Amino acid sequence: MSLTLYVCTTCRAATDDPDGPRAGARLLDALTAALAERDTPVAVEAVECLSVCKRPCTVAVASPGRWTYVYGDLDPASAADTILDGISRYAATPDGLVPWRERPDAFRKGVVARIPPAPVRSA
Amino acid sequence: MSLTLYVCTTCRAATDDPDGPRAGARLLDALTAALAERDTPVAVEAVECLSVCKRPCTVAVASPGRWTYVYGDLDPASAADTILDGISRYAATPDGLVPWRERPDAFRKGVVARIPPAPVRSA
C-alpha cells in the first residue's frame, strides 16, 4: 500500500509570530514526531502550498485506488494524532471512504474537498 | 495523455428551482454541449459529491503526473467555455502548473485546493 500525507508548510495562522516557524511547519514537525511513536503506514511530504490559504492548517491524503481528501482548519498544536487516527481508518478501507461515524470530528468539519480515485488504466 | 474533469452534479445553487435540475447537473450538460463544439482532450465524469458543498458549482481536473486542481464558485450558465479554456492550458503543461497570468479569472478566484501529482512508482 502506498499512502501519502501532504502537509502545507506555508500555512500561516493569524496568531503566528512573524519571526517564528509558520503553523504549517509546526504541524509538519508534530506529525513527524507523532509518526515516530506509532505505526501509521503513511509517507509524509511537505508541500509549499495546497491553495487552501484561507483555512490553515491544511493537509491532503492520497493513495492509488482511493479517494483523495483535503482537510483544513487543523490546529498544529493538537491535530497530529487526530490526523494519524483518521489516516489509519482511511488506510483500512479499499476506496478511502470512511463511514461518517468513524471519521474524526476534525475531518468532518475540516473537509475542504475530495477527488475520486484515478481511473485504472490497463497496461 | 489522460485527463479527467470531475463535475459535481449534486451542487445546488441558492436560486435553484427545487423541482428542476440542480446547478451541478446543468453545468455538466453545458460542459457536454461545449465539448461537442471543440477539441479539448478531456474525459468528463459526473461525481455525486466533491465535498465542496459551500461553493457550488464545483469541478476537479486531474491527470497522471500533473497537479490536481479543485475549483468552486462556478456559474453553470456561463462557466463551461471558461473551464474548457483553462483545461486546454492545463493540458499544455507538463505538470499542470499554469502560469498565473494565463489562468482564467474564474480559476484564480475559484480555486479550492490543489494536490501534488502522485509519486511515480517504478514497475
Short mmCIF file of C-alpha atoms in Angstrom, two decimals:
data_model
loop_
_atom_site.label_atom_id
_atom_site.label_comp_id
_atom_site.label_asym_id
_atom_site.label_seq_id
_atom_site.Cartn_x
_atom_site.Cartn_y
_atom_site.Cartn_z
CA MET A 1 0.00 0.00 0.00
CA SER A 2 1.21 3.43 -0.91
CA LEU A 3 -0.27 6.27 1.09
CA THR A 4 0.89 9.89 1.09
CA LEU A 5 0.07 12.70 3.50
CA TYR A 6 0.81 16.11 2.03
CA VAL A 7 1.33 18.85 4.60
CA CYS A 8 1.27 22.51 3.58
CA THR A 9 4.21 24.19 5.29
CA THR A 10 3.28 27.67 4.06
CA CYS A 11 0.01 27.79 6.02
CA ARG A 12 0.18 30.66 8.45
CA ALA A 13 -2.09 31.15 11.47
CA ALA A 14 -3.32 34.63 12.40
CA THR A 15 -1.52 34.29 15.73
CA ASP A 16 1.84 33.18 14.25
CA ASP A 17 4.96 35.01 15.39
CA PRO A 18 6.25 36.66 12.19
CA ASP A 19 9.77 35.56 13.08
CA GLY A 20 8.87 32.03 14.16
CA PRO A 21 8.03 28.90 12.19
CA ARG A 22 4.67 29.01 10.49
CA ALA A 23 1.72 26.96 11.70
CA GLY A 24 2.08 24.58 8.74
CA ALA A 25 5.73 23.93 9.53
CA ARG A 26 4.83 23.30 13.18
CA LEU A 27 2.16 20.82 12.11
CA LEU A 28 4.71 19.02 9.95
CA ASP A 29 7.06 18.76 12.94
CA ALA A 30 4.25 17.49 15.15
CA LEU A 31 3.26 14.87 12.58
CA THR A 32 6.84 13.69 12.20
CA ALA A 33 7.17 13.36 15.98
CA ALA A 34 3.82 11.57 16.30
CA LEU A 35 4.73 9.16 13.49
CA ALA A 36 7.87 8.16 15.34
CA GLU A 37 5.65 6.95 18.20
CA ARG A 38 3.22 4.86 16.18
CA ASP A 39 2.89 2.64 13.19
CA THR A 40 0.78 4.52 10.66
CA PRO A 41 1.56 3.35 7.12
CA VAL A 42 2.00 6.75 5.53
CA ALA A 43 4.71 8.82 3.86
CA VAL A 44 4.63 12.46 4.93
CA GLU A 45 5.55 15.02 2.29
CA ALA A 46 5.96 18.75 2.85
CA VAL A 47 4.28 20.87 0.16
CA GLU A 48 4.73 24.59 -0.37
CA CYS A 49 1.06 25.32 -0.98
CA LEU A 50 -2.17 23.36 -1.33
CA SER A 51 -4.11 26.53 -2.29
CA VAL A 52 -6.35 26.40 0.77
CA CYS A 53 -4.82 29.56 2.20
CA LYS A 54 -7.98 30.71 3.97
CA ARG A 55 -8.29 27.57 6.11
CA PRO A 56 -4.91 26.85 7.74
CA CYS A 57 -3.51 24.38 8.58
CA THR A 58 -4.12 22.16 5.58
CA VAL A 59 -3.23 18.57 4.65
CA ALA A 60 -4.20 16.16 1.88
CA VAL A 61 -4.19 12.38 1.93
CA ALA A 62 -3.91 10.36 -1.26
CA SER A 63 -3.41 6.74 -2.22
CA PRO A 64 -3.71 4.88 -5.53
CA GLY A 65 -7.21 3.48 -5.95
CA ARG A 66 -8.61 5.62 -3.12
CA TRP A 67 -10.40 8.95 -2.97
CA THR A 68 -8.09 11.88 -2.20
CA TYR A 69 -9.19 14.08 0.71
CA VAL A 70 -8.16 17.64 1.57
CA TYR A 71 -8.63 18.92 5.12
CA GLY A 72 -8.25 22.40 6.57
CA ASP A 73 -8.81 24.28 9.84
CA LEU A 74 -6.35 21.96 11.60
CA ASP A 75 -4.70 23.07 14.84
CA PRO A 76 -0.93 22.49 14.63
CA ALA A 77 -0.70 22.09 18.40
CA SER A 78 -3.24 19.29 18.72
CA ALA A 79 -4.16 17.80 15.32
CA ALA A 80 -1.27 15.41 14.65
CA ASP A 81 -2.66 12.37 16.48
CA THR A 82 -6.16 13.05 15.14
CA ILE A 83 -4.82 13.18 11.59
CA LEU A 84 -2.93 9.91 12.02
CA ASP A 85 -6.02 8.27 13.56
CA GLY A 86 -8.06 9.37 10.58
CA ILE A 87 -5.42 8.12 8.16
CA SER A 88 -5.35 4.71 9.83
CA ARG A 89 -9.08 4.43 9.22
CA TYR A 90 -8.61 5.62 5.64
CA ALA A 91 -5.88 3.04 5.12
CA ALA A 92 -8.21 0.29 6.35
CA THR A 93 -10.73 0.95 3.56
CA PRO A 94 -10.45 -0.28 -0.02
CA ASP A 95 -11.52 3.04 -1.54
CA GLY A 96 -10.72 5.70 1.07
CA LEU A 97 -14.38 6.18 2.02
CA VAL A 98 -14.50 6.03 5.82
CA PRO A 99 -18.02 5.75 7.30
CA TRP A 100 -19.16 9.12 8.65
CA ARG A 101 -19.47 7.92 12.26
CA GLU A 102 -15.85 6.73 12.23
CA ARG A 103 -14.38 9.98 10.96
CA PRO A 104 -12.58 12.24 13.43
CA ASP A 105 -14.55 15.39 14.19
CA ALA A 106 -11.72 17.48 12.76
CA PHE A 107 -12.09 15.64 9.45
CA ARG A 108 -15.89 16.03 9.39
CA LYS A 109 -15.71 19.77 9.99
CA GLY A 110 -12.45 20.43 8.19
CA VAL A 111 -13.07 18.68 4.88
CA VAL A 112 -12.20 21.04 2.04
CA ALA A 113 -12.65 18.74 -0.95
CA ARG A 114 -12.42 15.15 -2.12
CA ILE A 115 -11.45 13.79 -5.54
CA PRO A 116 -12.31 10.36 -6.95
CA PRO A 117 -9.56 7.79 -7.46
CA ALA A 118 -7.86 7.98 -10.83
CA PRO A 119 -9.33 5.62 -13.41
CA VAL A 120 -7.44 2.34 -13.58
CA ARG A 121 -5.61 2.17 -16.86
CA SER A 122 -4.88 -1.14 -18.47
CA ALA A 123 -1.24 -1.84 -19.15
CA MET B 1 -2.48 11.94 -22.37
CA SER B 2 -5.20 11.07 -19.90
CA LEU B 3 -7.10 14.00 -18.44
CA THR B 4 -10.28 13.83 -16.37
CA LEU B 5 -12.72 16.59 -15.45
CA TYR B 6 -14.90 15.64 -12.50
CA VAL B 7 -18.16 17.58 -12.26
CA CYS B 8 -20.20 17.54 -9.07
CA THR B 9 -23.82 17.02 -10.09
CA THR B 10 -25.15 17.39 -6.55
CA CYS B 11 -24.10 21.04 -6.25
CA ARG B 12 -27.17 23.17 -5.70
CA ALA B 13 -27.39 26.94 -6.16
CA ALA B 14 -29.44 29.05 -3.75
CA THR B 15 -31.65 30.08 -6.65
CA ASP B 16 -32.28 26.54 -7.95
CA ASP B 17 -35.87 25.51 -8.62
CA PRO B 18 -36.45 22.65 -6.12
CA ASP B 19 -38.18 20.66 -8.86
CA GLY B 20 -35.66 21.42 -11.61
CA PRO B 21 -32.20 20.09 -12.33
CA ARG B 22 -29.54 21.22 -9.90
CA ALA B 23 -26.89 23.74 -10.82
CA GLY B 24 -24.25 20.98 -10.93
CA ALA B 25 -26.31 18.91 -13.36
CA ARG B 26 -26.85 21.99 -15.53
CA LEU B 27 -23.10 22.64 -15.56
CA LEU B 28 -22.50 19.04 -16.62
CA ASP B 29 -24.96 19.49 -19.52
CA ALA B 30 -23.31 22.76 -20.52
CA LEU B 31 -19.86 21.17 -20.48
CA THR B 32 -21.04 18.23 -22.56
CA ALA B 33 -22.55 20.61 -25.11
CA ALA B 34 -19.46 22.82 -25.18
CA LEU B 35 -17.19 19.80 -25.62
CA ALA B 36 -19.15 18.77 -28.70
CA GLU B 37 -18.16 22.09 -30.29
CA ARG B 38 -14.44 21.98 -29.61
CA ASP B 39 -11.49 19.71 -29.31
CA THR B 40 -10.47 19.71 -25.64
CA PRO B 41 -8.67 16.47 -24.75
CA VAL B 42 -10.62 15.64 -21.59
CA ALA B 43 -12.96 12.96 -20.29
CA VAL B 44 -15.87 14.40 -18.32
CA GLU B 45 -17.09 12.36 -15.35
CA ALA B 46 -20.13 13.13 -13.22
CA VAL B 47 -19.48 12.78 -9.48
CA GLU B 48 -22.08 12.75 -6.75
CA CYS B 49 -20.14 14.96 -4.37
CA LEU B 50 -16.72 16.60 -4.22
CA SER B 51 -17.34 17.82 -0.64
CA VAL B 52 -17.17 21.49 -1.58
CA CYS B 53 -20.84 21.99 -0.81
CA LYS B 54 -20.48 25.63 0.28
CA ARG B 55 -19.01 26.80 -3.03
CA PRO B 56 -21.22 25.48 -5.87
CA CYS B 57 -20.68 24.67 -8.68
CA THR B 58 -17.57 22.58 -8.27
CA VAL B 59 -15.26 20.69 -10.61
CA ALA B 60 -11.87 18.99 -10.30
CA VAL B 61 -9.31 18.35 -13.00
CA ALA B 62 -6.77 15.55 -12.70
CA SER B 63 -4.18 13.90 -14.90
CA PRO B 64 -1.36 11.42 -14.18
CA GLY B 65 1.87 13.31 -13.49
CA ARG B 66 0.09 16.63 -13.04
CA TRP B 67 -1.20 18.56 -10.04
CA THR B 68 -4.91 18.04 -9.37
CA TYR B 69 -6.98 21.23 -9.06
CA VAL B 70 -10.38 21.74 -7.46
CA TYR B 71 -12.45 24.80 -8.41
CA GLY B 72 -15.68 26.18 -6.95
CA ASP B 73 -17.97 29.20 -7.29
CA LEU B 74 -18.58 28.33 -10.95
CA ASP B 75 -21.68 29.68 -12.73
CA PRO B 76 -23.42 26.84 -14.57
CA ALA B 77 -24.85 29.27 -17.12
CA SER B 78 -21.54 30.74 -18.22
CA ALA B 79 -18.57 28.72 -16.94
CA ALA B 80 -18.38 25.84 -19.43
CA ASP B 81 -16.21 27.55 -22.05
CA THR B 82 -14.04 29.13 -19.37
CA ILE B 83 -13.46 25.73 -17.77
CA LEU B 84 -12.52 24.16 -21.10
CA ASP B 85 -10.18 27.08 -21.87
CA GLY B 86 -8.49 26.57 -18.52
CA ILE B 87 -8.21 22.84 -19.11
CA SER B 88 -6.60 23.36 -22.51
CA ARG B 89 -3.92 25.46 -20.80
CA TYR B 90 -3.54 22.82 -18.09
CA ALA B 91 -3.19 20.11 -20.74
CA ALA B 92 -0.42 22.10 -22.43
CA THR B 93 1.79 21.98 -19.31
CA PRO B 94 3.95 19.05 -18.23
CA ASP B 95 2.94 19.31 -14.57
CA GLY B 96 -0.44 21.06 -14.53
CA LEU B 97 1.01 24.34 -13.23
CA VAL B 98 -0.37 27.07 -15.50
CA PRO B 99 1.31 30.48 -15.10
CA TRP B 100 -0.88 32.81 -13.05
CA ARG B 101 -1.37 35.35 -15.85
CA GLU B 102 -2.70 32.62 -18.16
CA ARG B 103 -5.27 31.30 -15.73
CA PRO B 104 -8.94 32.19 -16.31
CA ASP B 105 -10.24 34.63 -13.73
CA ALA B 106 -12.78 32.04 -12.57
CA PHE B 107 -9.91 29.65 -11.81
CA ARG B 108 -7.88 32.29 -9.94
CA LYS B 109 -10.80 33.24 -7.72
CA GLY B 110 -12.47 29.85 -7.54
CA VAL B 111 -9.52 27.64 -6.62
CA VAL B 112 -10.50 25.45 -3.67
CA ALA B 113 -7.41 23.24 -3.39
CA ARG B 114 -4.62 21.62 -5.34
CA ILE B 115 -2.85 18.31 -4.72
CA PRO B 116 0.60 17.31 -5.97
CA PRO B 117 0.94 14.61 -8.61
CA ALA B 118 1.17 11.09 -7.23
CA PRO B 119 4.73 9.85 -6.81
CA VAL B 120 5.91 7.90 -9.82
CA ARG B 121 6.22 4.26 -8.86
CA SER B 122 8.70 2.03 -10.58
CA ALA B 123 7.23 -1.03 -12.24
#
